[in-house]
mmCIF file of C-alpha atoms in Angstrom:
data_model
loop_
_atom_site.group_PDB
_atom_site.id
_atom_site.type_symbol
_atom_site.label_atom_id
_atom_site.label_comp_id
_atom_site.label_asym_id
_atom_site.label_seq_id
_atom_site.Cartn_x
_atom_site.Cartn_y
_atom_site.Cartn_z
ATOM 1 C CA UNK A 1 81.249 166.461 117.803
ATOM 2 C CA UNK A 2 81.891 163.044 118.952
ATOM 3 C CA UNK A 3 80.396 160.209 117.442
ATOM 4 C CA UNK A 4 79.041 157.022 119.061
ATOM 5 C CA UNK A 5 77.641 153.991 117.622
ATOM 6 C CA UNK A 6 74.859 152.232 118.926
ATOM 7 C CA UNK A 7 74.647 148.731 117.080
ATOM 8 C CA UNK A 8 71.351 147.688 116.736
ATOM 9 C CA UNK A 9 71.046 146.411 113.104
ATOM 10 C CA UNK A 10 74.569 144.234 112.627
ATOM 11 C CA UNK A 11 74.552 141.723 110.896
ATOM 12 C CA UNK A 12 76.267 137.543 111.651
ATOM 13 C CA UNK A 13 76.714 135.349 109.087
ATOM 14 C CA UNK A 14 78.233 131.762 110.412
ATOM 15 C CA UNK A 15 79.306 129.228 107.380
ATOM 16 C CA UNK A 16 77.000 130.653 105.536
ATOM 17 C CA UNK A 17 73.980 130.934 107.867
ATOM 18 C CA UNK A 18 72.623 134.059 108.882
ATOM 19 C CA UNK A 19 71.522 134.071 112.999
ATOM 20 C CA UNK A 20 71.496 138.059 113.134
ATOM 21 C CA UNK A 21 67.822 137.623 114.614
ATOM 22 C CA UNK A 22 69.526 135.150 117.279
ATOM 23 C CA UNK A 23 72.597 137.220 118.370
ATOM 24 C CA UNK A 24 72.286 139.833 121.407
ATOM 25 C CA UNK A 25 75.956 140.442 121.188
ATOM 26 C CA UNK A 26 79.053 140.063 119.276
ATOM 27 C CA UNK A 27 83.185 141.263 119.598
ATOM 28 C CA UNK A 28 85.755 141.294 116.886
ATOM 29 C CA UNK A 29 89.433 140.869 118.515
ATOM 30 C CA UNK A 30 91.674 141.808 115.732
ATOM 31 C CA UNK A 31 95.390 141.191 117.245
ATOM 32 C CA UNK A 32 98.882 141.278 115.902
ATOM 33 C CA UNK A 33 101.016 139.264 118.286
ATOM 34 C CA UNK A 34 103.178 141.809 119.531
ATOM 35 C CA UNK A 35 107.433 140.812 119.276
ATOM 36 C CA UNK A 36 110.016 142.628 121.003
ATOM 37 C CA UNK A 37 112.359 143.985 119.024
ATOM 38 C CA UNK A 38 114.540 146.112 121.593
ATOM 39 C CA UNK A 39 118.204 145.951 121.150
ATOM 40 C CA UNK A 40 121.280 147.114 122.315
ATOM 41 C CA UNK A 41 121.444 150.747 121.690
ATOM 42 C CA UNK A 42 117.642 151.672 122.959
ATOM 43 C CA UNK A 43 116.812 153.051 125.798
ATOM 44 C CA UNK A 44 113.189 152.299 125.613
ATOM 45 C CA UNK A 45 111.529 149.058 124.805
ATOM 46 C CA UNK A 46 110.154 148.343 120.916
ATOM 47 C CA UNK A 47 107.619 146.105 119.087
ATOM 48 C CA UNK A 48 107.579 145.276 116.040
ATOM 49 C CA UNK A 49 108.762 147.226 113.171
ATOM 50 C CA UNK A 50 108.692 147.793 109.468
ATOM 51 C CA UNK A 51 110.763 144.460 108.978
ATOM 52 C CA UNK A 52 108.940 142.430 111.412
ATOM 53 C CA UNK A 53 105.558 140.864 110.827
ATOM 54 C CA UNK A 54 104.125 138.623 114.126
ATOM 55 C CA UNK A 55 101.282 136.496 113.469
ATOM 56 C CA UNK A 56 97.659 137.133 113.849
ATOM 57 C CA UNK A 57 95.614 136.086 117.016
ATOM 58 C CA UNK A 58 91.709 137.022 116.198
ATOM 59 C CA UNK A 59 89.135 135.973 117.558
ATOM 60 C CA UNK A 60 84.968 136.357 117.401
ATOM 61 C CA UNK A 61 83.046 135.844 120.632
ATOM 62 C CA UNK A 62 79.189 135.870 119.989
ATOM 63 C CA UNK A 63 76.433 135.469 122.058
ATOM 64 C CA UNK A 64 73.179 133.674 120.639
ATOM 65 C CA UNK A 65 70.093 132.943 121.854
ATOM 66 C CA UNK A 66 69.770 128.799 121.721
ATOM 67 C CA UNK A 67 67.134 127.475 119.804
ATOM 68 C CA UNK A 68 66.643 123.726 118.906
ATOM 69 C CA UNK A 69 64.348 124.216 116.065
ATOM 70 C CA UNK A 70 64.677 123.360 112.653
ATOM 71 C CA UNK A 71 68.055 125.249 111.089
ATOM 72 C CA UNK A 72 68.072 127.065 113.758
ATOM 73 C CA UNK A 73 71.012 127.738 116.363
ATOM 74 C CA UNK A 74 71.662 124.366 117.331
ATOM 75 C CA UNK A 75 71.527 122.696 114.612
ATOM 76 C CA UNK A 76 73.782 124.947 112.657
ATOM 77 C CA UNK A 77 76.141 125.706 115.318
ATOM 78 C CA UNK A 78 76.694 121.767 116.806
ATOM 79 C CA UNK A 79 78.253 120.385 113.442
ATOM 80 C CA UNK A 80 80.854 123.355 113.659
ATOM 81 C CA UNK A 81 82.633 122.293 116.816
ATOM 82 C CA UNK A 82 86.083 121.073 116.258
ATOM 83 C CA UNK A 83 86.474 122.601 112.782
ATOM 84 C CA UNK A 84 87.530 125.626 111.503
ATOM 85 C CA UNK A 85 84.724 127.459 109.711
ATOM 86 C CA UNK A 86 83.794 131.654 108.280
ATOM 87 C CA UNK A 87 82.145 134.402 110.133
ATOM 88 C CA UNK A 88 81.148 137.394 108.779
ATOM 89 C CA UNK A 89 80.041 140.659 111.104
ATOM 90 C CA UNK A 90 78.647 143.884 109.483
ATOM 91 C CA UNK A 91 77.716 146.987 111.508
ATOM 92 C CA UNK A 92 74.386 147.346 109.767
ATOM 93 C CA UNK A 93 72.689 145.063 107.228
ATOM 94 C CA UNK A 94 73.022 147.968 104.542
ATOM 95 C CA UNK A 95 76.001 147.620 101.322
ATOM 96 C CA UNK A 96 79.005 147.406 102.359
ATOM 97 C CA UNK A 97 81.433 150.638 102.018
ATOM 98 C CA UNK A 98 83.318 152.442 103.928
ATOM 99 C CA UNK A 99 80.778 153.847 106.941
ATOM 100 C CA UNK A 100 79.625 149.941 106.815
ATOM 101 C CA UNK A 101 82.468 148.050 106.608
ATOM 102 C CA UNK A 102 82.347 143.941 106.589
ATOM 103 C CA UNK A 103 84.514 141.734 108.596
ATOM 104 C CA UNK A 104 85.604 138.285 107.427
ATOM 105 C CA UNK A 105 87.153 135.597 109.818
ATOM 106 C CA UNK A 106 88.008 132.830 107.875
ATOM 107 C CA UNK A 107 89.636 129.488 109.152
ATOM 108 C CA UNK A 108 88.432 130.476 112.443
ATOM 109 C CA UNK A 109 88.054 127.566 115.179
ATOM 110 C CA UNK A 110 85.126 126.875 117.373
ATOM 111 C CA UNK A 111 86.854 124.887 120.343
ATOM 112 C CA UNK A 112 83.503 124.417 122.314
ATOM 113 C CA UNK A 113 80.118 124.609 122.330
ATOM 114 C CA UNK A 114 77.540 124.189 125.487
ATOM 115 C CA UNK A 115 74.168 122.923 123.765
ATOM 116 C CA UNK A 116 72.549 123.154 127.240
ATOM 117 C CA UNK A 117 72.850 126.430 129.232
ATOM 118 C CA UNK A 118 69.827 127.330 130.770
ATOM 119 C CA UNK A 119 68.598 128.468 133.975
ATOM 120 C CA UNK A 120 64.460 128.373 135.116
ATOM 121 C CA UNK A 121 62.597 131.278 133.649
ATOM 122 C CA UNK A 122 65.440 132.739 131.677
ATOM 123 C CA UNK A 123 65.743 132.623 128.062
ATOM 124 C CA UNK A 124 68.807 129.720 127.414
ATOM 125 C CA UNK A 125 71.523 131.710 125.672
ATOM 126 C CA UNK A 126 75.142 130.391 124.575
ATOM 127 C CA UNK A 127 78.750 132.015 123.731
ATOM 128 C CA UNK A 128 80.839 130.741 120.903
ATOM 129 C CA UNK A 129 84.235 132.072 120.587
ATOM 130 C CA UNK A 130 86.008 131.379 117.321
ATOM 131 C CA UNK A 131 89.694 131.551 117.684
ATOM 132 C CA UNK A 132 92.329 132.359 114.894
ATOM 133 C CA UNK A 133 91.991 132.983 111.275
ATOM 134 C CA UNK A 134 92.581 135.680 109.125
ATOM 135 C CA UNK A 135 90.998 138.277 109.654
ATOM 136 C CA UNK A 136 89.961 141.030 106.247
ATOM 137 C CA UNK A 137 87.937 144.039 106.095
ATOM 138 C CA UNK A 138 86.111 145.294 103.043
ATOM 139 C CA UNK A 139 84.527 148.693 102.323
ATOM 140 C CA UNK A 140 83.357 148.016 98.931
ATOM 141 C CA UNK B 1 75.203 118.345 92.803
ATOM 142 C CA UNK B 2 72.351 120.869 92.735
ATOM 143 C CA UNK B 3 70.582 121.970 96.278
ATOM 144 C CA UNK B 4 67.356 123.372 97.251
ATOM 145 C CA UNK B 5 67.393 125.429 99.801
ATOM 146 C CA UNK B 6 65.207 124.550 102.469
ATOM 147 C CA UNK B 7 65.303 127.413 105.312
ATOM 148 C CA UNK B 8 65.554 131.195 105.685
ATOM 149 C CA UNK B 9 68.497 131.674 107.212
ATOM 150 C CA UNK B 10 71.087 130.824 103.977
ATOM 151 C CA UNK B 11 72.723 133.872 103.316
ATOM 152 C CA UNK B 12 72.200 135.553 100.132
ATOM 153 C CA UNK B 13 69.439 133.138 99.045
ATOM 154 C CA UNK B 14 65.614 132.163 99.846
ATOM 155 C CA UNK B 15 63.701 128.672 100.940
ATOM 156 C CA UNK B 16 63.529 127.238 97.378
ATOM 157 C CA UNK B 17 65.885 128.165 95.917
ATOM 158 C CA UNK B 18 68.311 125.837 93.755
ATOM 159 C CA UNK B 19 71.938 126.349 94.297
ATOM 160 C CA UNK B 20 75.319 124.914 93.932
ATOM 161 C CA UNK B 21 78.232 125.069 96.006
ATOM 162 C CA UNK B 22 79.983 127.586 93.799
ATOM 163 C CA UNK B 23 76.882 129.850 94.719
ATOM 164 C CA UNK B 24 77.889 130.216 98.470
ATOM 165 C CA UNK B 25 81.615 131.395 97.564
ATOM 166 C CA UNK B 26 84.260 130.392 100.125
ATOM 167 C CA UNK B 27 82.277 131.422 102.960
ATOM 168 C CA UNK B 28 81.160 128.093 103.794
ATOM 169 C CA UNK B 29 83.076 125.423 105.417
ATOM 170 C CA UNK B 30 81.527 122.009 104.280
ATOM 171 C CA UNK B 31 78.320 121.362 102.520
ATOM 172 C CA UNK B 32 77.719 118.640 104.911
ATOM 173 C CA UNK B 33 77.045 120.684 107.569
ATOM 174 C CA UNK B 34 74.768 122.884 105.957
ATOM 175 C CA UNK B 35 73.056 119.771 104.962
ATOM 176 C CA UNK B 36 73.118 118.164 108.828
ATOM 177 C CA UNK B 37 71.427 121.552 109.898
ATOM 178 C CA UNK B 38 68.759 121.675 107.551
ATOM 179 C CA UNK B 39 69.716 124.859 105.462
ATOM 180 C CA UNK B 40 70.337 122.640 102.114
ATOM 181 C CA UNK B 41 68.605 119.451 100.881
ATOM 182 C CA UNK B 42 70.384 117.871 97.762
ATOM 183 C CA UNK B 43 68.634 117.399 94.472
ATOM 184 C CA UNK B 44 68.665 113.757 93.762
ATOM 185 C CA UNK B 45 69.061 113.217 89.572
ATOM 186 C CA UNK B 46 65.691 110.884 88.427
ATOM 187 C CA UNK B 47 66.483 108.670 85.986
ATOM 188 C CA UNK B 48 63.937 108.452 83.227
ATOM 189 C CA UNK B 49 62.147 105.799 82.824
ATOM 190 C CA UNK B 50 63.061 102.680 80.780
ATOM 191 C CA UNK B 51 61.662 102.942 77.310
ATOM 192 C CA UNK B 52 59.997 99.496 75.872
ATOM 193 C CA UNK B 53 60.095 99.284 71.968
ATOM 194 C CA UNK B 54 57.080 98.065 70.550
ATOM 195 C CA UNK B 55 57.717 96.754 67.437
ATOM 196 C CA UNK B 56 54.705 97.757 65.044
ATOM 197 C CA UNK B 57 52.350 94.681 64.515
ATOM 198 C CA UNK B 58 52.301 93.372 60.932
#
């Protein structure tokens, strides 16, 4: 039987700072920069290869409520832009292991933030996307 | 420099609590930004108070 997985519980820790109560939605892009290695001789195109290791391109997009409050998502989030910083995304908030693995971006880059993006009668909600890093995944 | 936590939202720890840096691991960027945002206040050291010698009356 198939399975699906309906996040509901997951949990976002940015530097440090939990905002799982202020994120509606979150994406892990875990990419290996894909190098052509075809050469005479083929007759069908290649990438990569045992001997060839291409850099990593992550990236975390996350969407948050905003909130101006006291440590809440502005005030943790506005200090961040411009630096490189560590996110952490679990599945659940249960231990870690191997049905609830943990994600670690670290030296990831927050290029831009929009402290005001709102519309009338709408809650205000932002998205950060933090590009590069290295990206490691525990199960224990 | 120890730092009293001073929100909810500090991973692993609690409003209160009194932490170093070595207690977040390498999950944090800068101190100073946790600071800026209101998750961490530091603990200023008090300096006791000067002592006066009273030299016992004859």
């Amino acid at each position: 039987m198939a399975t699906t997985t309906y996040l509901s519980n997951p949990t976002l820790t940015i530097n440090s700072v939990d905002l799982q109560d202020q994120c509606t939605s979150a994406t892990i892009n875990y990419v290996y920069e894909q190098l052509e290695t075809t050469a005479f001789g083929d007759t069908a195109r290649k990438f990569g290869g045992s001997a060839v290791t291409s850099l990593q391109n992550n990236s975390i997009e996350v969407e948050l409520f905003q909130s101006y409050a006291s440590s809440e998502t502005e005030q943790t989030v506005f200090s961040l832009v411009g630096v490189v910083t560590t996110l952490v995304l679990k599945p659940t908030s249960a231990a870690v292991s191997a049905t609830n693995p943990s994600y670690t971006l670290t030296g990831a880059y927050l290029e831009s933030h929009t402290p005001i993006n709102a519309s009338l009668g709408e809650l205000s909600t932002i998205t950060l996307t933090f590009a590069g890093g290295v990206l490691t995944k525990a199960t224990s | 420099m120890d730092y009293e936590v001073t929100s909810n939202r500090l991973n692993g720890h609690t409003r209160g609590d009194i932490i170093r840096e070595a207690d977040l691991g390498d999950l944090t960027t800068d101190l100073l930004f946790l600071v800026q945002a209101g998750h961490l206040s530091p603990l200023k050291v008090k300096k006791s108070a000067k002592t006066i010698d009273i030299d016992p009356q004859e």
